[in-house]
Coordinates of C-alpha atoms and ligand atoms in Angstrom, one line a residue:
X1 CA 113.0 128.3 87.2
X2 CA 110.1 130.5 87.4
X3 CA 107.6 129.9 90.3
X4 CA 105.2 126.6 89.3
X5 CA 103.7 126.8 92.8
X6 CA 100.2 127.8 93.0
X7 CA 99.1 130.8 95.3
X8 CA 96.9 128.5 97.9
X9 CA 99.8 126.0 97.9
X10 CA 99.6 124.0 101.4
X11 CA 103.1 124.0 102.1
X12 CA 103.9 122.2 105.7
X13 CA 105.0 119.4 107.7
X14 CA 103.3 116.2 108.8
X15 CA 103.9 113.7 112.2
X16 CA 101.6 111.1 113.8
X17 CA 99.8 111.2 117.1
X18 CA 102.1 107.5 117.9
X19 CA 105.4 108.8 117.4
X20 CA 105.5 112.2 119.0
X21 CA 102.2 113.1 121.6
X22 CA 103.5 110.5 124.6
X23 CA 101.0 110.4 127.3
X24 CA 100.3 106.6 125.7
X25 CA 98.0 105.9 129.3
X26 CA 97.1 109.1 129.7
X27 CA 92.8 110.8 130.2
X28 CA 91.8 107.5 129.5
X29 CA 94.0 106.4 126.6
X30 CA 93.9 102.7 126.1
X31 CA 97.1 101.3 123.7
X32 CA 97.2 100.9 120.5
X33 CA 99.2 99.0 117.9
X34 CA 101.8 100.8 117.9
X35 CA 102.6 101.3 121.5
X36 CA 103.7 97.7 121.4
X37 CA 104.6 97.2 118.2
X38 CA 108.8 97.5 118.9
X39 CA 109.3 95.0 121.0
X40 CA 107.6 92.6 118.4
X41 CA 110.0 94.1 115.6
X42 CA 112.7 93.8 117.8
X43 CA 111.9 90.2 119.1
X44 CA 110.1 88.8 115.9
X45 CA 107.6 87.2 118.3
X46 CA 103.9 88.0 118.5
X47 CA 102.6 90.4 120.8
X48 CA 102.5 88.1 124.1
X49 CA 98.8 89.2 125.2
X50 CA 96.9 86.9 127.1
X51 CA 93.2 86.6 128.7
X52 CA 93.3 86.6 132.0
X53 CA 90.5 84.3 133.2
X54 CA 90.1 84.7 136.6
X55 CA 90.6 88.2 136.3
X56 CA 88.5 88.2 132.7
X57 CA 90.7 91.2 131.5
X58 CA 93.3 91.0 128.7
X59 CA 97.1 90.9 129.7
X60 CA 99.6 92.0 127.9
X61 CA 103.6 91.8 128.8
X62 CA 105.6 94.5 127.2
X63 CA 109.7 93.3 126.1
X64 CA 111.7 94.2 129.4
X65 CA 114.4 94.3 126.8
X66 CA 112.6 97.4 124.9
X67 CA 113.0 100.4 125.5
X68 CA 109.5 101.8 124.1
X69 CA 110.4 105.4 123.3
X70 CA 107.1 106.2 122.1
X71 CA 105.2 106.0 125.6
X72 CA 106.6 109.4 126.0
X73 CA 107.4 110.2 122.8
X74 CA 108.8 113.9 122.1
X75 CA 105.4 114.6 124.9
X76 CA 104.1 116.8 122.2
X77 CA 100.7 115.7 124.6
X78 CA 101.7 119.0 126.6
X79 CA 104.2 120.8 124.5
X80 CA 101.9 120.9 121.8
X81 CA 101.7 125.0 121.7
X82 CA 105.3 125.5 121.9
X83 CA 105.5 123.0 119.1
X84 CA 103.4 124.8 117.0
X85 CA 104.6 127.9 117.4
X86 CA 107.7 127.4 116.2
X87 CA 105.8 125.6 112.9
X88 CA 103.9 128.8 112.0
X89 CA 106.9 130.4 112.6
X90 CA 108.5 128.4 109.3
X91 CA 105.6 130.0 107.5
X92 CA 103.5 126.6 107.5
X93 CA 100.0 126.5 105.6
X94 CA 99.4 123.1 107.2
X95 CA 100.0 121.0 109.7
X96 CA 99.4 116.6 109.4
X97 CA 98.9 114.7 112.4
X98 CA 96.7 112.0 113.9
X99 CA 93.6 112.0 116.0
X100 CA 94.9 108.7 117.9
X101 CA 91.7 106.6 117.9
X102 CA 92.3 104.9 121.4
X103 CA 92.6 108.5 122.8
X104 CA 88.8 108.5 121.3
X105 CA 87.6 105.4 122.1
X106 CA 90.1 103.2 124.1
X107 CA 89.0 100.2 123.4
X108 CA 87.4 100.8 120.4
X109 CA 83.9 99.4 120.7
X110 CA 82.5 101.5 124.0
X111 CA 79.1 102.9 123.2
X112 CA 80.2 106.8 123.8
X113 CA 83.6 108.4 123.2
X114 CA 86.3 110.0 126.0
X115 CA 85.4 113.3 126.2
X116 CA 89.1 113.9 127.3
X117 CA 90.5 112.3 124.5
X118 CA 88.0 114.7 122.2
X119 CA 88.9 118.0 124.7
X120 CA 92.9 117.2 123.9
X121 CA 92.0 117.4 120.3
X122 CA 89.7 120.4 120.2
X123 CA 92.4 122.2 121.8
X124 CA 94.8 121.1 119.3
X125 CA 92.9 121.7 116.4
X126 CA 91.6 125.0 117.4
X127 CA 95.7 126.1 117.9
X128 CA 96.3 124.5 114.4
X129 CA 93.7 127.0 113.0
X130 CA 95.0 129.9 115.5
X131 CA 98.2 129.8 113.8
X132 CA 97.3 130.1 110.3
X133 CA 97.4 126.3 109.3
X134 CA 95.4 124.2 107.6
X135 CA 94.8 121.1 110.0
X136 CA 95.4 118.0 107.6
X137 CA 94.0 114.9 109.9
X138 CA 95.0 111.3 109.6
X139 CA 92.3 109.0 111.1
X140 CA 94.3 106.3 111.5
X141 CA 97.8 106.3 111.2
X142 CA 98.7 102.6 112.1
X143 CA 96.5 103.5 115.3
X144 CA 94.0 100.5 115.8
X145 CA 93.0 100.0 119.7
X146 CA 94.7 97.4 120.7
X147 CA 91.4 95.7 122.6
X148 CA 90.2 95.5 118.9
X149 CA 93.0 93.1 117.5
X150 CA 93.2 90.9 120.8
X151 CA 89.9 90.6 121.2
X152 CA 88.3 90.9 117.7
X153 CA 91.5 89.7 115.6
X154 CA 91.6 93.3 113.8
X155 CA 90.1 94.0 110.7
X156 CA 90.0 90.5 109.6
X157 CA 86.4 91.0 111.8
X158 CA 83.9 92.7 109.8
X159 CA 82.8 93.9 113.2
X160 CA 85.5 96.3 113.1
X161 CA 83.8 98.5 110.4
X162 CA 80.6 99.6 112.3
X163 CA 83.4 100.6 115.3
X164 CA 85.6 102.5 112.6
X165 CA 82.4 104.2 111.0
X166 CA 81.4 105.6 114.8
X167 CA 84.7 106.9 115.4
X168 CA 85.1 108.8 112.2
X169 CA 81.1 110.2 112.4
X170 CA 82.5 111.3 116.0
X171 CA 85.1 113.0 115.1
X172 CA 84.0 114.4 111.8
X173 CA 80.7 116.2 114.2
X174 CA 83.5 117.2 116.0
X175 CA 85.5 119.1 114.0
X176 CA 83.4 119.6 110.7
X177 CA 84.2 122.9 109.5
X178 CA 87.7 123.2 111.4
X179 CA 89.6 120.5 109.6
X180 CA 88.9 120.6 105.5
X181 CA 91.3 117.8 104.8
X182 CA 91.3 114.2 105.9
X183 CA 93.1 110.7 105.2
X184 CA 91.3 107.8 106.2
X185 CA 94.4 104.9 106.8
X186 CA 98.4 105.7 106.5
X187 CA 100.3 104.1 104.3
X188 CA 97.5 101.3 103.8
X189 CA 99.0 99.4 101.3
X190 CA 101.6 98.3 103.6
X191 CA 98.8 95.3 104.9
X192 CA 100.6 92.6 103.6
X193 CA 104.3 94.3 104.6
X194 CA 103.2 95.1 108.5
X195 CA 99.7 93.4 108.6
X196 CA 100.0 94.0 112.2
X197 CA 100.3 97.6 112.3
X198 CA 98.7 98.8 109.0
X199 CA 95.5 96.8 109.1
X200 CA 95.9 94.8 112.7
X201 CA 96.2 91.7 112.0
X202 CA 96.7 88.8 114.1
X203 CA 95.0 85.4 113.7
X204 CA 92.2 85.5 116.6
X205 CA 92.9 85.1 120.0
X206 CA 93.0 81.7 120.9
X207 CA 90.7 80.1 123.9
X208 CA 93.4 78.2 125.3
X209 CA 95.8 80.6 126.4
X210 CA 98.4 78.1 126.0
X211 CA 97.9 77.3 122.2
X212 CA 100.1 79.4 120.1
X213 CA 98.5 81.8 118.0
X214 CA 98.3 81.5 114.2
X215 CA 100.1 82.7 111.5
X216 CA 98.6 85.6 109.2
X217 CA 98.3 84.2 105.6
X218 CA 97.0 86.4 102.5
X219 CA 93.6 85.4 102.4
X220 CA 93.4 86.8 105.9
X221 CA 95.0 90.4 105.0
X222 CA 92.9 90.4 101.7
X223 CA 89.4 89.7 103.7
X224 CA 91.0 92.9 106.3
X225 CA 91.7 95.3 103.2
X226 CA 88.2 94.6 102.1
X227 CA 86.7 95.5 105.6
X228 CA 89.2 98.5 105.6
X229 CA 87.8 99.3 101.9
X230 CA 84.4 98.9 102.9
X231 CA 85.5 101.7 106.0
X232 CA 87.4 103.8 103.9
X233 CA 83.9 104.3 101.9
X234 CA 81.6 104.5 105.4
X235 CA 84.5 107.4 106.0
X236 CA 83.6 109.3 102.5
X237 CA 80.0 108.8 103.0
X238 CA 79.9 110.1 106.5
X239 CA 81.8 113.2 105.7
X240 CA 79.7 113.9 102.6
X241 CA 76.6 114.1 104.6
X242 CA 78.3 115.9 107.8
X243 CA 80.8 118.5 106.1
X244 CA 80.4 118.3 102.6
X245 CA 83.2 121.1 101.9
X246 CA 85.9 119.0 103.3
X247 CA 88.0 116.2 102.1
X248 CA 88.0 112.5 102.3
X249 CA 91.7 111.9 100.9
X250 CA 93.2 107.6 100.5
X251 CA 96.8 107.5 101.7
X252 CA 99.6 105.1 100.4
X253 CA 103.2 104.3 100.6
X254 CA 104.1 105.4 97.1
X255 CA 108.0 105.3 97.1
X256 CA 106.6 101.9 95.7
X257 CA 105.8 103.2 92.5
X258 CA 109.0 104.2 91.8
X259 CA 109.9 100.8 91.2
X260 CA 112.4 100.1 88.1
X261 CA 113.6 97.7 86.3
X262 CA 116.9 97.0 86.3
X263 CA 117.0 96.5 83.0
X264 CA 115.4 95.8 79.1
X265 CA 115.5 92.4 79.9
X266 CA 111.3 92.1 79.2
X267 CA 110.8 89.6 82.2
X268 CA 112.1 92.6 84.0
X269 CA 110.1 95.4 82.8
X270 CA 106.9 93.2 83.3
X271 CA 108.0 92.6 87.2
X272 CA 108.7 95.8 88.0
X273 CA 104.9 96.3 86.8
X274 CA 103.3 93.5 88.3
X275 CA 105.2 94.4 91.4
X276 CA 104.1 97.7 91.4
X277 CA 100.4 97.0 90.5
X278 CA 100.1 95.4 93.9
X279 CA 100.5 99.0 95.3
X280 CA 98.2 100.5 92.8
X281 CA 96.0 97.8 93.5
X282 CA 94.9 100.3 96.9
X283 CA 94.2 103.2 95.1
X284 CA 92.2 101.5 92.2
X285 CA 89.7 100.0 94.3
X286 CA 89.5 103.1 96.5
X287 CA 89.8 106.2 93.9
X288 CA 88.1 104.1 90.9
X289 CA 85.7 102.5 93.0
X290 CA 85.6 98.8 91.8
X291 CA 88.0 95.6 92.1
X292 CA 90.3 95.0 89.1
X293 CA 90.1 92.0 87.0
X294 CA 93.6 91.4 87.5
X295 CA 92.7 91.0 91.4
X296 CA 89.5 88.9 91.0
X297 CA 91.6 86.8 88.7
X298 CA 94.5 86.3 91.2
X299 CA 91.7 85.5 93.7
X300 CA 90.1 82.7 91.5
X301 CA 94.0 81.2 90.9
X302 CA 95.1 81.1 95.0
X303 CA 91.2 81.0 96.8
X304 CA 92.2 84.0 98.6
X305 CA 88.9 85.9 97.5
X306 CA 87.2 88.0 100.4
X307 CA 83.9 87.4 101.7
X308 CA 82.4 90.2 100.8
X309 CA 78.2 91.2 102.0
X310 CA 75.7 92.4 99.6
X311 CA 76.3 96.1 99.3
X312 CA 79.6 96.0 99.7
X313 CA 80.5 96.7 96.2
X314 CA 78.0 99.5 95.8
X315 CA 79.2 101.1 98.3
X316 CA 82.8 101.2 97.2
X317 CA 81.5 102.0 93.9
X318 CA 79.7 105.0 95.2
X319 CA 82.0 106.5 97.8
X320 CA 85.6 107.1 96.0
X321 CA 87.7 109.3 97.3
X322 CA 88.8 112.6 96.4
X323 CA 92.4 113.0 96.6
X324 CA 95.5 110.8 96.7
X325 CA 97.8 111.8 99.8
X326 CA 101.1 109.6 99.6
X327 CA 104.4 109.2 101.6
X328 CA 107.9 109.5 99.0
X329 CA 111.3 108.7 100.3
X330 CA 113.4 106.8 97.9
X331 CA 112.9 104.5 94.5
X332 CA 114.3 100.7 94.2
X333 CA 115.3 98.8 91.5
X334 CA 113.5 95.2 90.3
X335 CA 115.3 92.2 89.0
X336 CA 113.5 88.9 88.4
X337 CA 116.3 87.4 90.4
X338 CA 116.0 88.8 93.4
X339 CA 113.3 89.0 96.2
X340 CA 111.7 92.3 96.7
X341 CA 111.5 93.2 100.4
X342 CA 110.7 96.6 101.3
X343 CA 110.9 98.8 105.0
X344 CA 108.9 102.2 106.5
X345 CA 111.0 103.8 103.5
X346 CA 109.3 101.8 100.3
X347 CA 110.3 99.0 98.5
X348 CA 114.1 97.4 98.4
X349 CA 115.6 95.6 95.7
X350 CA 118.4 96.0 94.2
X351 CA 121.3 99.2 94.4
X352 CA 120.8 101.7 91.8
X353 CA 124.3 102.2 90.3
X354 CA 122.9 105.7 88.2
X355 CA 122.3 107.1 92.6
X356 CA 124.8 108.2 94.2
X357 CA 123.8 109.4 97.7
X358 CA 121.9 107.8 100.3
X359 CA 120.8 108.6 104.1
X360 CA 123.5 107.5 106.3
X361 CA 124.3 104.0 107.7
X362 CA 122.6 101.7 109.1
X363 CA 119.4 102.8 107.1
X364 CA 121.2 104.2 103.9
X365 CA 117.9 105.0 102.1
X366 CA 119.0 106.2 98.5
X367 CA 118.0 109.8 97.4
X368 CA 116.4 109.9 94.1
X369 CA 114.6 113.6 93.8
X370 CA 113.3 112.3 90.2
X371 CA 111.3 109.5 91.5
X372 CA 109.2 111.7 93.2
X373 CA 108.5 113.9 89.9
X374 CA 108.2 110.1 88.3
X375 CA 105.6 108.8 91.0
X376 CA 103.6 112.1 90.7
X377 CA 103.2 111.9 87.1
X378 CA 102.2 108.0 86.8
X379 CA 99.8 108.6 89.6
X380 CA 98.1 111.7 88.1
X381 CA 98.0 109.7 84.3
X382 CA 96.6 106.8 85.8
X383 CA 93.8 108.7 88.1
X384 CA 93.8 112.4 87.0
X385 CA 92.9 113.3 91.3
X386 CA 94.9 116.2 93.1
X387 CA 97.9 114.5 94.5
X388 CA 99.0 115.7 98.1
X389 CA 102.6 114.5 99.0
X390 CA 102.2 114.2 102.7
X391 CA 105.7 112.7 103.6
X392 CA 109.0 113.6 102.0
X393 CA 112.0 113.5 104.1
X394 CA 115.1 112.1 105.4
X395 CA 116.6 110.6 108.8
X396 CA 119.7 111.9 109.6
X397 CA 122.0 111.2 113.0
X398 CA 122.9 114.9 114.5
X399 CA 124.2 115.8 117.7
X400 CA 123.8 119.7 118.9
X401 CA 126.9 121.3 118.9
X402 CA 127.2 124.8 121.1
X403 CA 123.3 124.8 121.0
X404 CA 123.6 124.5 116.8
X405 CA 123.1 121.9 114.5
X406 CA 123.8 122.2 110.5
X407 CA 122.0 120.1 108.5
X408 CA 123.5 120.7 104.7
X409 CA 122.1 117.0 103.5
X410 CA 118.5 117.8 104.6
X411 CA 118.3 121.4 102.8
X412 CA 120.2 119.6 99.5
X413 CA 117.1 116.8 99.6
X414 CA 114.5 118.9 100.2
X415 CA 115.9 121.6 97.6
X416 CA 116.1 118.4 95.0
X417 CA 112.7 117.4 96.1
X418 CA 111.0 120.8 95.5
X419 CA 112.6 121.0 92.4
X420 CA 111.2 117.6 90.9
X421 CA 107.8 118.5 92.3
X422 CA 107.8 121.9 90.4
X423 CA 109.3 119.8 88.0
X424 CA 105.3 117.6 88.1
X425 CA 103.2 120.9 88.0
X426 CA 105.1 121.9 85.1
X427 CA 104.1 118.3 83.7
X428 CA 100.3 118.8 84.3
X429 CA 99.8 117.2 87.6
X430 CA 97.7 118.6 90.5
X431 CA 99.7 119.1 93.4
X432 CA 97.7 120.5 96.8
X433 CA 100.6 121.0 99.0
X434 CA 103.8 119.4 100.6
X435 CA 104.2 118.1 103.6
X436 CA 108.0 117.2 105.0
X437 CA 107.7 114.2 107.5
X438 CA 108.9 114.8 111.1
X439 CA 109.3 118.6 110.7
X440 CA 110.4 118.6 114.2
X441 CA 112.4 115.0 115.7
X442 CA 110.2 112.0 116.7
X443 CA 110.2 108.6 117.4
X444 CA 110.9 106.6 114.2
X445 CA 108.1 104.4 112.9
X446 CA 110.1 101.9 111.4
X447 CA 113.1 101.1 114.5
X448 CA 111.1 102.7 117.5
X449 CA 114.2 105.2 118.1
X450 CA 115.2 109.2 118.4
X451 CA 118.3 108.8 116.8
X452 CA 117.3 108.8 113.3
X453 CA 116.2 112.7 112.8
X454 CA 114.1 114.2 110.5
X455 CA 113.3 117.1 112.1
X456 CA 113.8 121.3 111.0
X457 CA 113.6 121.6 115.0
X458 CA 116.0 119.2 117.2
X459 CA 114.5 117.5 120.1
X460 CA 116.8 116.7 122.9
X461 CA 115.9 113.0 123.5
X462 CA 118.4 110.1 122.9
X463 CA 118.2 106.4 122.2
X464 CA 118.5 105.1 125.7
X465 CA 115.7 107.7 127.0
X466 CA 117.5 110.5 128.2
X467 CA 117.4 114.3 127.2
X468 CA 115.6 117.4 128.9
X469 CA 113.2 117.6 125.5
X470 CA 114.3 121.0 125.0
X471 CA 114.2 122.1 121.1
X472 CA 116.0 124.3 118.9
X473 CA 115.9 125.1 115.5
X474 CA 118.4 123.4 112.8
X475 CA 120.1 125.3 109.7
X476 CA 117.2 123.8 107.6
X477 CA 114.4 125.5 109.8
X478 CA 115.6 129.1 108.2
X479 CA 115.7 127.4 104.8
X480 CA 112.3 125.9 104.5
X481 CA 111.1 129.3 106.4
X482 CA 112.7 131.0 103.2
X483 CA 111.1 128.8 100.5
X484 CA 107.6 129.1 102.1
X485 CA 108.0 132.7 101.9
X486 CA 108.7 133.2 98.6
X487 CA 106.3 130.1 97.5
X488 CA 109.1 128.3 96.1
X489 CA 110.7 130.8 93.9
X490 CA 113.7 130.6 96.0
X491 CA 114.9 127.0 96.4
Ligands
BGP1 C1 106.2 106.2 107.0 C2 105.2 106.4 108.1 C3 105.7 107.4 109.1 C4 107.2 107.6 109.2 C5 108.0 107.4 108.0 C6 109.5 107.3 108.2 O1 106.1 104.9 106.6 O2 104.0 106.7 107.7 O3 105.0 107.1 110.3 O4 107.7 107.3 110.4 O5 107.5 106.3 107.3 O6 109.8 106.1 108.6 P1 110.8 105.8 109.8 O7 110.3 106.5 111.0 O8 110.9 104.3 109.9 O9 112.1 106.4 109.3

């Protein structure tokens, strides 16, 4: 195959502040969703946080049972330059993390940020840049400040805008001119599959202590993805005035669109499209600027219509953004007979019998390299904006062995998924980089654990919290080292 990569092609990998920096009290930090979202996965319970009234200050009991890997993370806090070494060693063009927001403001509505929280990200930033790479920046990546869902009931509260507008016009002062590219909220069409984490949302605290809290229904994630629409345009409209030259990208869970039907049976091709407009749904009110009919319609029918205030729609109207950055790890199969459910990975319905290899047990994520040349091309048709694939990967269990590991199924996936994305240039789309998730190991997202591995660098840190941290480089680290070098041409 001749070489389909551009010259400027961002080639990289991409983690998130929540699943690799540690510290999670650290300078000031406050937590955030995520540092206590395991033990609710784990215990199906909601998060047990409490006012205190006597001591008027918000309590909040973590699972004894949990083991909450992600308060120290990989402690890429301080190993950061070591970590990043070894990235621009690979060759990388860019490097995706997230400024954690309670690192900038801990509880998310204080009048002025932490200037230690902002000096931990001008260092890393500026060793981003040192190295040759292209910082790509996730505002939020499932990062809410916790003080803003117990105390506020997330972004159900329109107050949480105005506090999401300050944080980004901090942080885009900060660093406008260093970092060209930014996503506003990861994987936000996950709101009605994690409302907690991806749009923090919890029915509001109740006075009582004692009276359970209630459950979220869709008219309450609906009114939050309005807020977080209204936001996402604040966040284009603040970085057009501050740093103009940059980026304002939307990012979604897009294995999602790589939804088929299972078969010709019509009442299956026309689920696997409504199903899949529901993802869509994200990006056409956030790339083509106005609500769909279908939506206002489906509104009407169940009286889950947002409130929405007066400029509201102009604004979405006038502050689209200007890329589409997406996560792509695996397709599923619809059937009208079966409920869709779906996990960190994308959608899950049923097996695909034309697949033939997965990720390993328990998570057994099917690998379909064409799906990701298939959700590239319907996304550029339907919205003709540069994609940026800024998670491709795969979780694998690996042990070091005499200080090596060989990773043969993560080179064969990323070779298959290179080749489908050359595959999509060829086919007319407009692809700004590619970013491999976890290019070194992390805490998992979706089970809160070290064992499932992603990373071209190992990280010596186990289930049960034990491991020296040390890292060394896997067989893949030389491969992907190879391919950036030669832009592709040798896969
Ligand atoms: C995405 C998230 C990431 C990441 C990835 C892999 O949904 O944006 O944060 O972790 O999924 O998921 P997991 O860690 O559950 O394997």
């Amino acid at each position: 195959m001749s070489n389909k990569f551009p010259k400027d092609f961002l080639w990289g990998g991409a983690v998130a502040a929540n699943q690799c920096e540690g510290a999670w009290l650290e300078d000031g930090k406050l937590p955030n969703v995520t540092d206590v979202l395991l033990g609710i996965i784990r215990s199906g319970k909601k998060p047990s946080i409490k006012w205190n009234f006597e001591k008027n200050i918000w309590e909040m009991d973590l699972d004894p049972n949990v083991q909450y890997l992600s308060h120290e993370g990989i402690d890429f806090y301080h190993r950061y330059k070591e970590d990043l070494k070894l990235m621009s060693e690979m060759g990388f063009k860019a490097f995706r993390t997230s400024i954690s927001w309670a690192r900038i403001y801990p509880r998310g509505d204080e009048e002025y940020p932490n200037e230690k929280g902002l000096a931990f990200y001008d260092n890393l930033i500026d060793e981003i840049i040192k190295l040759g790479m292209e910082p790509v920046i996730t505002i939020s990546h499932y990062e809410t400040p916790l003080a803003l869902i117990c105390e506020y009931g997330g972004w159900t509260n329109r107050k949480l805008i105005g506090f999401f507008e300050k944080y980004v016009r901090t942080i885009l002062e900060r660093y406008k001119g260093k970092v060209k590219y930014w996503l506003t909220f990861n994987e936000i069409n996950n709101a009605f599959k994690i409302p907690f984490a991806s749009a923090g949302v919890v029915s509001f605290p109740p006075s009582d202590p004692n009276e359970p809290m209630k459950d979220v229904d869709d008219k309450m994630i609906y009114q939050a993805c309005h807020h977080m629409f209204v936001a996402n345009s604040l966040a284009v409209k603040a970085q057009r005035e501050i740093d103009p030259s940059a980026h304002m990208g939307v990012m979604c869970s897009f294995s999602h669109i790589a939804t088929y039907a299972e078969n010709c049976d019509p009442e299956n091709a026309l689920g696997a499209s409504l199903f899949k407009r529901k993802h869509y749904f994200f990006t056409d009110v956030m790339c083509r600027g106005h609500y769909p009919r279908y939506m206002i319609n489906e509104w009407k029918k169940n009286g889950t219509a947002p409130i929405m205030e007066e400029n509201d729609e102009e604004l979405i109207k006038d502050y689209t953004n200007d890329f589409i950055a997406f996560s792509y790890y695996r397709s599923a199969v619809y059937s009208k007979d079966v409920e869709m459910k779906s996990d960190t990975g994308g959608a899950i319905g049923l097996s695909n019998p034309y697949l033939s290899e997965s990720s390993p047990e328990p998570w057994k994520w099917p690998i379909d390299a064409t799906g990701f040349r298939y959700v590239c091309d319907e996304l550029y048709d339907r919205y003709e904006l540069p994609l940026f694939p800024v998670e491709n990967g795969i979780g694998l269990k690996e042990d070091e062995e005499n200080g090596m590991i060989e990773d043969p199924a993560r080179v064969k996936y990323l070779k298959m998924h290179l080749e489908a994305l050359a595959q999509a240039i060829e086919d007319g789309c407009e692809i700004l980089g590619y970013l491999w998730w976890g290019p070194i190991d992390i805490v998992s997202a979706g089970t809160g654990e070290m064992k499932k591995r992603y990373g071209f660098i190992y990280v010596d840190r186990f289930n049960d919290g034990s491991g020296d941290l040390h890292r060394s480089k896997k067989q893949s680290f030389d491969y992907f080292k190879k391919v950036i070098e030669t832009n592709g041409e040798t896969l």
